[in-house]
CSV table of C-alpha atoms in Angstrom, one decimal:
chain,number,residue,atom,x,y,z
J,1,UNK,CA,118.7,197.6,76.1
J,2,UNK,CA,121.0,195.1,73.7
J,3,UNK,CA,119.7,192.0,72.7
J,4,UNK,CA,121.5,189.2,74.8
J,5,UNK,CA,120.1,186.2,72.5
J,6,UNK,CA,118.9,185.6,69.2
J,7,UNK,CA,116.6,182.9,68.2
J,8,UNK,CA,116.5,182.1,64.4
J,9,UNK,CA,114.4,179.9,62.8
J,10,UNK,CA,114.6,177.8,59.5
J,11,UNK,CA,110.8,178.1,57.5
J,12,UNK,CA,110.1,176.7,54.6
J,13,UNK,CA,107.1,175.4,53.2
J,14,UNK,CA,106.4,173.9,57.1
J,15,UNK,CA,102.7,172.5,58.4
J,16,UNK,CA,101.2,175.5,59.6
J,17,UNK,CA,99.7,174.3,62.9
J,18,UNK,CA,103.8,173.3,63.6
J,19,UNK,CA,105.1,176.6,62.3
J,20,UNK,CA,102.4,178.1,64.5
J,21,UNK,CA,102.9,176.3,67.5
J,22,UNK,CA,106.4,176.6,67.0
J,23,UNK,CA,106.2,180.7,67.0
J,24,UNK,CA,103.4,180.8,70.1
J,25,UNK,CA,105.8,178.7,72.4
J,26,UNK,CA,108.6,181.1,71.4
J,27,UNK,CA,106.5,184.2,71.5
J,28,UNK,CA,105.3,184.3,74.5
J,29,UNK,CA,108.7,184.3,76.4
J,30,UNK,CA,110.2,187.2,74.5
J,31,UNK,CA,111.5,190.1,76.4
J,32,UNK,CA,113.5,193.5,75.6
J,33,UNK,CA,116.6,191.0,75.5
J,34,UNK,CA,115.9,188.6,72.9
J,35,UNK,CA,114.4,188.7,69.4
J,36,UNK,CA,113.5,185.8,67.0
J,37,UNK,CA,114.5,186.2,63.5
J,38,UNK,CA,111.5,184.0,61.0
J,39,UNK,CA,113.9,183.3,58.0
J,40,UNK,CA,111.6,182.3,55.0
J,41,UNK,CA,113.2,180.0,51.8
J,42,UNK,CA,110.6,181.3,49.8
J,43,UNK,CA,108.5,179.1,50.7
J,44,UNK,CA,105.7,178.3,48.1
J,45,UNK,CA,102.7,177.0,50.6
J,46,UNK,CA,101.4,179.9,53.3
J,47,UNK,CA,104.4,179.7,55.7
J,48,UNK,CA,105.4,183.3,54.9
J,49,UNK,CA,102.1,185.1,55.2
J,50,UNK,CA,102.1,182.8,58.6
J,51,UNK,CA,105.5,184.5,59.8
J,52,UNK,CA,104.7,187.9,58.8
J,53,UNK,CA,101.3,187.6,61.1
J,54,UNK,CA,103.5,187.3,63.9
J,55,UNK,CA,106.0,189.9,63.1
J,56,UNK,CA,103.8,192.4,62.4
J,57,UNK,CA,102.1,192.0,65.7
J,58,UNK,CA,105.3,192.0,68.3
J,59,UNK,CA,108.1,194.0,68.4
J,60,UNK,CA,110.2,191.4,69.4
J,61,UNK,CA,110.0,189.0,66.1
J,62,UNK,CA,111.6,190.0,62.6
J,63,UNK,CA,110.3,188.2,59.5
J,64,UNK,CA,113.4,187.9,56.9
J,65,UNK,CA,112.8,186.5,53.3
J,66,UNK,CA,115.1,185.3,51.5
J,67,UNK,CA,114.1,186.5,47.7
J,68,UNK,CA,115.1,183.4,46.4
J,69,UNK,CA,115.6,179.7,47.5
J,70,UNK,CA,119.2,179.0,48.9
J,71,UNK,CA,118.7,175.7,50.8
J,72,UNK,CA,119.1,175.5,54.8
J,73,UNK,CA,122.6,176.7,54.5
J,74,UNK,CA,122.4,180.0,53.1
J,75,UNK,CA,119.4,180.6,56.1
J,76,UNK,CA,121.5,179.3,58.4
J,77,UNK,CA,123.9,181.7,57.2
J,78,UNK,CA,121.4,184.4,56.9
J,79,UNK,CA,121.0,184.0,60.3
J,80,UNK,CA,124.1,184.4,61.3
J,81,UNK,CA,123.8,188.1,59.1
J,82,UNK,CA,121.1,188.9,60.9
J,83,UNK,CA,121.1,188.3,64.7
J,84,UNK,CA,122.2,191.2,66.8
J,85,UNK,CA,122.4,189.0,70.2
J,86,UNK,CA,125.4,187.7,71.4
J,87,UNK,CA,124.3,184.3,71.6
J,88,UNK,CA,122.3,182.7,68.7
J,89,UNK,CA,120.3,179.5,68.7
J,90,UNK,CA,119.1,178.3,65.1
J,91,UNK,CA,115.8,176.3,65.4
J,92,UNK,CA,113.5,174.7,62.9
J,93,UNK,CA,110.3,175.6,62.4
J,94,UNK,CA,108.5,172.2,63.0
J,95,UNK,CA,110.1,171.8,66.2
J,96,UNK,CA,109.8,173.2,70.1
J,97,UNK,CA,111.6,175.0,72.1
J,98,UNK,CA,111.4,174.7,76.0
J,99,UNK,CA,108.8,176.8,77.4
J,100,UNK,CA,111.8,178.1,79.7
J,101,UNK,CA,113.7,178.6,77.2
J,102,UNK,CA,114.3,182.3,77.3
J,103,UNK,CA,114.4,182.2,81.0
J,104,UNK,CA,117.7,179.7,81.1
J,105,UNK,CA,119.3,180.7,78.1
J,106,UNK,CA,119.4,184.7,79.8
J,107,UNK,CA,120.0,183.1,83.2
J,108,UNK,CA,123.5,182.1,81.5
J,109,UNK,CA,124.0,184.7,79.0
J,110,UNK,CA,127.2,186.4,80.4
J,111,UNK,CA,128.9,183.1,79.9
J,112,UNK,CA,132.1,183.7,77.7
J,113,UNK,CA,132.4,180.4,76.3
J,114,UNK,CA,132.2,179.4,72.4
J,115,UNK,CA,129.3,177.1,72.6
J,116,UNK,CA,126.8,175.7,75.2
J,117,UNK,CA,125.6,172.4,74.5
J,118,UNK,CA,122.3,171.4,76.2
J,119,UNK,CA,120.0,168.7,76.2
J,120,UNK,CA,116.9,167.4,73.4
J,121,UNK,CA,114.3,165.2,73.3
J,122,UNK,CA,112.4,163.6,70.5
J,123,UNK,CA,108.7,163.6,70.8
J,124,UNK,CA,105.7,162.7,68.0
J,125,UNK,CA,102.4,164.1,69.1
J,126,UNK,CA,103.0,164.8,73.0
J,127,UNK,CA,105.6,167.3,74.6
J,128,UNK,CA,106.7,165.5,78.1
J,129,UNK,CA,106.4,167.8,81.4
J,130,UNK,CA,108.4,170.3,82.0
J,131,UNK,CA,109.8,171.6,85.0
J,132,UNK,CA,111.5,174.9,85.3
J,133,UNK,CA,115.5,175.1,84.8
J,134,UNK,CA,116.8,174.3,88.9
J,135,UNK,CA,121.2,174.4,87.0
J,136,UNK,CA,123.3,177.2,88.7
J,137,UNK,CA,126.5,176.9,87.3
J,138,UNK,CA,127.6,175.3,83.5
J,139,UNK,CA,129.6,172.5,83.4
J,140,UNK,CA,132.8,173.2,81.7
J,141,UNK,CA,134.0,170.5,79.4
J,142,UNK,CA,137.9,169.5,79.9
J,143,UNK,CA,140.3,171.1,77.6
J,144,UNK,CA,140.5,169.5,73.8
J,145,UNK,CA,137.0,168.7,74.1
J,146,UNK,CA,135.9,170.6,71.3
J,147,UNK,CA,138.8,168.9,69.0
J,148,UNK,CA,136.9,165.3,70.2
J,149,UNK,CA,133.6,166.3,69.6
J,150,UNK,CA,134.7,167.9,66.1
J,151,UNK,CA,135.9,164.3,65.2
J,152,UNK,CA,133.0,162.9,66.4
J,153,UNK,CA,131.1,165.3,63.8
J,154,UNK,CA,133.1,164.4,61.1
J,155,UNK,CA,132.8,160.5,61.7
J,156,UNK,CA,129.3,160.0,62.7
J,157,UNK,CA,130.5,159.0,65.9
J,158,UNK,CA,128.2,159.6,68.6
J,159,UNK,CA,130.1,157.2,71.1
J,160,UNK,CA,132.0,160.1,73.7
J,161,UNK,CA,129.1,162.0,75.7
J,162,UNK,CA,130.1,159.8,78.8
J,163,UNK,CA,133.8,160.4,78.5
J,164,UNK,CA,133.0,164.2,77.9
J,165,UNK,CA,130.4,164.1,81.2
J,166,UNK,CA,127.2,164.8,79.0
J,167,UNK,CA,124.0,162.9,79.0
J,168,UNK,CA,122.9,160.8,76.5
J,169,UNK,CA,120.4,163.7,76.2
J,170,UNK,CA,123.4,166.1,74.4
J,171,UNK,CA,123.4,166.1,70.6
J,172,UNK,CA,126.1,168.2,69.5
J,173,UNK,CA,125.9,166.6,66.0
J,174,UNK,CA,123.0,169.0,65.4
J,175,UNK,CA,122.7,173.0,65.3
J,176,UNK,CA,120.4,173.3,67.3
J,177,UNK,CA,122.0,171.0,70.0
J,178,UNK,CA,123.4,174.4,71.0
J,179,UNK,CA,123.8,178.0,71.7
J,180,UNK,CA,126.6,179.7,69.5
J,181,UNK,CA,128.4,183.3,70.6
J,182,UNK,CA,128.1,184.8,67.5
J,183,UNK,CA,131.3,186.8,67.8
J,184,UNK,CA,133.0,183.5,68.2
J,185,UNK,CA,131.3,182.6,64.8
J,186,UNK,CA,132.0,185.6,63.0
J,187,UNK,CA,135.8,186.1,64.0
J,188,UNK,CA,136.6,182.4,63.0
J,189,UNK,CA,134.5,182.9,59.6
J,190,UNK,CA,132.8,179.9,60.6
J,191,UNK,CA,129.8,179.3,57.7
J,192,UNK,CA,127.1,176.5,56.9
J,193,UNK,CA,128.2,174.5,53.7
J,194,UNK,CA,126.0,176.5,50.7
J,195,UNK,CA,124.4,173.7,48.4
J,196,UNK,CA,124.7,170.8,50.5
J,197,UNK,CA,121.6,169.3,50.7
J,198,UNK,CA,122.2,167.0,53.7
J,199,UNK,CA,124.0,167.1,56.9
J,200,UNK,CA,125.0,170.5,56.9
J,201,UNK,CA,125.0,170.5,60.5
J,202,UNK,CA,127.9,167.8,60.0
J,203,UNK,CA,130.3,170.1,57.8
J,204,UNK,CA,129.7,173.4,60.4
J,205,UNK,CA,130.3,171.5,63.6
J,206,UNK,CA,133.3,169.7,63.0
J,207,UNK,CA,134.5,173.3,61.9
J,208,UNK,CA,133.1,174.9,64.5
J,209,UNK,CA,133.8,172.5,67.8
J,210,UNK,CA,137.6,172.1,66.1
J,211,UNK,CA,138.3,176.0,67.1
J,212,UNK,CA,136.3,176.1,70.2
J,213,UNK,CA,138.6,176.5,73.3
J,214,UNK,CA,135.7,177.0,76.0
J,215,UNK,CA,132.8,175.1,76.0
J,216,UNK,CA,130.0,174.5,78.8
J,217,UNK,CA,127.2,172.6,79.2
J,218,UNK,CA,124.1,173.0,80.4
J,219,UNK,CA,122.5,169.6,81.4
J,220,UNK,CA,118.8,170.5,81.0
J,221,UNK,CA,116.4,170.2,77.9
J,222,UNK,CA,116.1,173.1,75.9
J,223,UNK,CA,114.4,171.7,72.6
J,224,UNK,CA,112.3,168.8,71.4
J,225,UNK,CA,112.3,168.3,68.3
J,226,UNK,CA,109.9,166.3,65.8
J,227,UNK,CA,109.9,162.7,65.2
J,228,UNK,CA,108.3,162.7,61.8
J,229,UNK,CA,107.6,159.3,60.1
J,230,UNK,CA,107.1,161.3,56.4
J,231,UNK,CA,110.4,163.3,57.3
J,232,UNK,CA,113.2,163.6,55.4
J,233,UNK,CA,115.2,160.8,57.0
J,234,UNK,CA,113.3,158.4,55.6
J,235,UNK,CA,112.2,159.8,52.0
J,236,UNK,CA,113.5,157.9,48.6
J,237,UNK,CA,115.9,160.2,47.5
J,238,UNK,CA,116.9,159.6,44.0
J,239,UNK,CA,120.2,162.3,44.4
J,240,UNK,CA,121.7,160.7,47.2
J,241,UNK,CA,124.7,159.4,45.8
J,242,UNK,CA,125.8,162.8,44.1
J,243,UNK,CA,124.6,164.3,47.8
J,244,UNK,CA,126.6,162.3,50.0
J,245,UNK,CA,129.6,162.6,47.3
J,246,UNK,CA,129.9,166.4,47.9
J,247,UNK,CA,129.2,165.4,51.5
J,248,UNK,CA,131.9,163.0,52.2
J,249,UNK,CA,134.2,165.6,49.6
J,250,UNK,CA,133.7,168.6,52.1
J,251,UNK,CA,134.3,166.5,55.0
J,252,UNK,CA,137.2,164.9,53.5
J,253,UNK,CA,138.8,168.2,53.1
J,254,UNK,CA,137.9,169.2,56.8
J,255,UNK,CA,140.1,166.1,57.7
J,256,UNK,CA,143.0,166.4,55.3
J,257,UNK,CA,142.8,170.0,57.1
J,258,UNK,CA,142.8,169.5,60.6
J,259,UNK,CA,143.6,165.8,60.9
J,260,UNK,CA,146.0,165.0,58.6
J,261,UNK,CA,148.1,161.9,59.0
J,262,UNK,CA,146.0,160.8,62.2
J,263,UNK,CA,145.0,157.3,61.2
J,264,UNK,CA,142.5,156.7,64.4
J,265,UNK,CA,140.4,159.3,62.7
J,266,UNK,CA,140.9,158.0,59.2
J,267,UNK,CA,139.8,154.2,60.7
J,268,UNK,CA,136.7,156.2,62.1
J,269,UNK,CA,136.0,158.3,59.2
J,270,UNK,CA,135.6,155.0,57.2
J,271,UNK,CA,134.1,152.7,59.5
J,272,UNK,CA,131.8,155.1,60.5
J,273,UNK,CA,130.9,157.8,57.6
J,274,UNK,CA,131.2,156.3,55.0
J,275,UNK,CA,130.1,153.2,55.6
J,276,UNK,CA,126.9,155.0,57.1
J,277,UNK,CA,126.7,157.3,54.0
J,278,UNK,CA,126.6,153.4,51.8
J,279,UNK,CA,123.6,152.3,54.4
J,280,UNK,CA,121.3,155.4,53.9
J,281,UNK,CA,121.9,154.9,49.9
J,282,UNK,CA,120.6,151.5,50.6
J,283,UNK,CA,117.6,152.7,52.6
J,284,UNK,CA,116.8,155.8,51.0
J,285,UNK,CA,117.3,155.0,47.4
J,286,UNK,CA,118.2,151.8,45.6
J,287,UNK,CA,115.8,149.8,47.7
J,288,UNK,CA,113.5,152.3,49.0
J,289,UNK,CA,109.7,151.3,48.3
J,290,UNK,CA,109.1,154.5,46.4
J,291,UNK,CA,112.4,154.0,44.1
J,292,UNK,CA,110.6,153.3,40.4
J,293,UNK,CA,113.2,152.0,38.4
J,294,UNK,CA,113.1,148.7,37.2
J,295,UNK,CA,114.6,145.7,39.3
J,296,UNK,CA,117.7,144.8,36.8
J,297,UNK,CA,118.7,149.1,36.4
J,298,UNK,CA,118.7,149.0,40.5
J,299,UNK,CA,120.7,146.0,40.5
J,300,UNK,CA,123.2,147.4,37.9
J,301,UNK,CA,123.7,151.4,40.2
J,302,UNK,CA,123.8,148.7,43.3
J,303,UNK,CA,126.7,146.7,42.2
J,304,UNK,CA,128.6,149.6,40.2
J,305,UNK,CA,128.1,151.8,43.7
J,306,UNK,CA,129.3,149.6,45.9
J,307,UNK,CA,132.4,149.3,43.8
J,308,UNK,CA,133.3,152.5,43.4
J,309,UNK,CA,135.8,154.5,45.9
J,310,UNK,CA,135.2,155.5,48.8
J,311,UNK,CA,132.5,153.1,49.4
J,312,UNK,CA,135.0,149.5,48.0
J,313,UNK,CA,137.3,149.7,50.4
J,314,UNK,CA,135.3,151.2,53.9
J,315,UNK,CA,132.9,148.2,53.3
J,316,UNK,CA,135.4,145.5,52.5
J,317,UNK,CA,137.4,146.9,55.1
J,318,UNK,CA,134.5,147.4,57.5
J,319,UNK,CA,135.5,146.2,61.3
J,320,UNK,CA,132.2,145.3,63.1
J,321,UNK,CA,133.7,145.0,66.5
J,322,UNK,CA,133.4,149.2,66.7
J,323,UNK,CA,130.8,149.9,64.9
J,324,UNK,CA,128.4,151.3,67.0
J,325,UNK,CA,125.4,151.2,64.6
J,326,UNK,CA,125.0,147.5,65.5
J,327,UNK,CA,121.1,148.2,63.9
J,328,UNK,CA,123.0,148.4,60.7
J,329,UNK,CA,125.7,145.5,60.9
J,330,UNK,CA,123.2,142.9,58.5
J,331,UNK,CA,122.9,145.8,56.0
J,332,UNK,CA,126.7,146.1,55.8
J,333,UNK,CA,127.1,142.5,56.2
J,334,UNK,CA,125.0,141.6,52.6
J,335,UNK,CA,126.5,144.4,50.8
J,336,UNK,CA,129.8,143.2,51.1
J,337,UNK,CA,128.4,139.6,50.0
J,338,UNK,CA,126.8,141.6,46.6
J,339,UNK,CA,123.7,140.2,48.3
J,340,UNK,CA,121.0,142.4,46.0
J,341,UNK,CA,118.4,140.1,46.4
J,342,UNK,CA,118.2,139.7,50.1
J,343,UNK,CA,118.5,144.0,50.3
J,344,UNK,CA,115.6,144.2,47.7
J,345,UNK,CA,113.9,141.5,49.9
J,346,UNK,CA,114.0,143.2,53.1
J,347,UNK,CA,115.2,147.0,53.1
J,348,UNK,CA,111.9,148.0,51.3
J,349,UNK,CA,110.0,146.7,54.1
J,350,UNK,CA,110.3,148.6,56.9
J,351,UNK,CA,108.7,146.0,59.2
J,352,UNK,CA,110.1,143.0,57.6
J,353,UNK,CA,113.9,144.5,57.9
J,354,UNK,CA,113.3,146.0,61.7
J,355,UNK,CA,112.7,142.2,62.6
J,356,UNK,CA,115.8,141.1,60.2
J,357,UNK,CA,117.8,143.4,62.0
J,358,UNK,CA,116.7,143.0,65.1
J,359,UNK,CA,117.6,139.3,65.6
J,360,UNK,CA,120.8,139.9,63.8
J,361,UNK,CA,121.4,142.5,66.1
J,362,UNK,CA,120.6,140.1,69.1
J,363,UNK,CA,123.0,136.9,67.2
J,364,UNK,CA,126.2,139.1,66.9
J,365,UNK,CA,125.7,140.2,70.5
């Protein structure tokens, strides 16, 4: 019997009783016509021996190590190597899949669309209720769709799931905000960016949705993934600026490609990316809490970042009115008044700058 679907999931160094729960939930809905594929980044802690227990006891799950650390990328891309199903779905390990899952994805496996987006949910300690999958028939999204959403990708602009007739529940912006024909991916050469250390999901979708011509939608949850307070979202990260250089360089080079000369998506790509990219720099590094350089060296990167190009002229140039990150409008606000000492103040202080930003947020309504 030929494997219809191929579930392959990103491990490295992961909490075990995740990684386990993770694999169990996944396990136990595994027929002839699926597999899952545990892809270990060498991972230094026990998450290997973990994946191996598993794959050595079913049939149904392959253990794949990677012999040396490549980042998510290159397992992303592994995975792509590896799965013999015609659909592929790349998890992570921390987080959950459905517990009918296998069910709806075979359900619609003769689909010959590109993609199928479907829905998430964030949880911390407790997965909601589920109820079994009751959808008969995909939605098929209208024609250019996939050129819309690969904009949105690129841009960090979330704003078109109405106009497209998805729930807010869709997240296209991540991998595993969908089920991929493989074929689809292998004939267009389509590739995670190897060496980027963020957003890589961001560089393969607005490749990937830009030469999709059929995409469906399936408007029921299909993963819930791990709000994690530790995670990696909110971690000082003292490479940021050289990451979200090569970041905004690759995605640069996706729009010179595809968009060339369009000057909504240029607007967009600056009020939106970049500017984003000069708020998590903020947050995550020269006023994150855990940042241990002295106050005058932090002030001196500050200033001489927020002069240099591409960052000068998307915050100078920053239009508030469609920004949709209004969360973020006070941070934006005091870096183009040079305001350090109010950042240093308040960004550090995760409670402090929630109530900051939430009555800003409520003023400029």
């Amino acid at each position: 019997m030929s494997i219809k679907l191929s579930i392959a999931t990103a491990v490295y160094n992961l909490d075990e009783e995740f990684l386990r729960s993770h694999i169990e939930g996944i396990s136990k809905q595994l027929t002839d016509e699926t597999e899952l594929i545990l892809i270990d980044d060498c991972s230094t802690n026990n998450s290997g021996d973990v994946c191996r227990e598993y794959a050595d006891s079913d049939e149904h799950i392959r253990y794949v190590n990677m012999g040396t650390n490549g980042g998510l990328s290159a397992v992303r891309n592994r995975s792509i190597e590896e799965a013999q199903g015609k659909w592929i779905f790349f998890a992570d390990g921390d987080d959950i899949l459905s517990k009918y899952f296998v069910e709806s994805a075979l359900r619609f496996s003769e689909s010959e669309a590109d993609i199928i987006i479907h829905d998430r949910l964030k949880f911390i300690t407790e997965l909601p209720e589920e109820a079994p999958c009751e959808v008969e028939t995909l939605k098929k999204l209208p024609e250019g769709s996939g050129r819309k959403i690969s904009v949105s990708c690129m841009c960090l602009d979330p704003n078109i799931s109405n106009a497209l007739g998805l729930s807010n529940r869709a997240f296209y912006h991540a991998a595993w905000g969908a089920l991929y024909r493989k074929e689809f991916l292998t004939e267009n050469n389509l590739l995670f960016p190897v060496g980027q250390k963020k957003a890589q999901d961001a560089v393969f979708n607005t490749e990937t949705y830009y030469y999709a011509e059929n995409i469906e939608y399936l408007p029921y949850v299909m993963y819930f993934y791990r709000g994690n307070p530790q995670g990696i979202t909110r971690r000082y990260n003292k490479d940021l600026p050289e990451v979200y250089a090569k970041l905004l360089g690759l995605l640069s080079a996706d729009k010179e490609k595809f968009y060339s000369g369009n000057e909504d998506v240029d607007m967009r790509f600056r009020n939106h990316r970049i500017v984003a990219s000069a708020v998590d720099n903020m947050r995550l590094n020269f006023f994150h809490k855990d940042n241990p350089k002295p106050k005058q060296q932090r002030k001196e990167e500050f200033l001489a970042f927020i002069e240099q190009e591409p960052y000068k002229s998307a915050i100078n140039g920053f239009d508030a009115v469609t920004y949709n990150r209004r969360e973020w409008l006070l941070i934006v606000k005091l870096m183009q008044k040079k305001r350090f000492n109010t950042l240093d103040k308040f960004v550090g202080n995760d409670r402090a700058f929630r109530l900051l930003c939430g009555a800003y947020k409520r003023l400029v309504r």
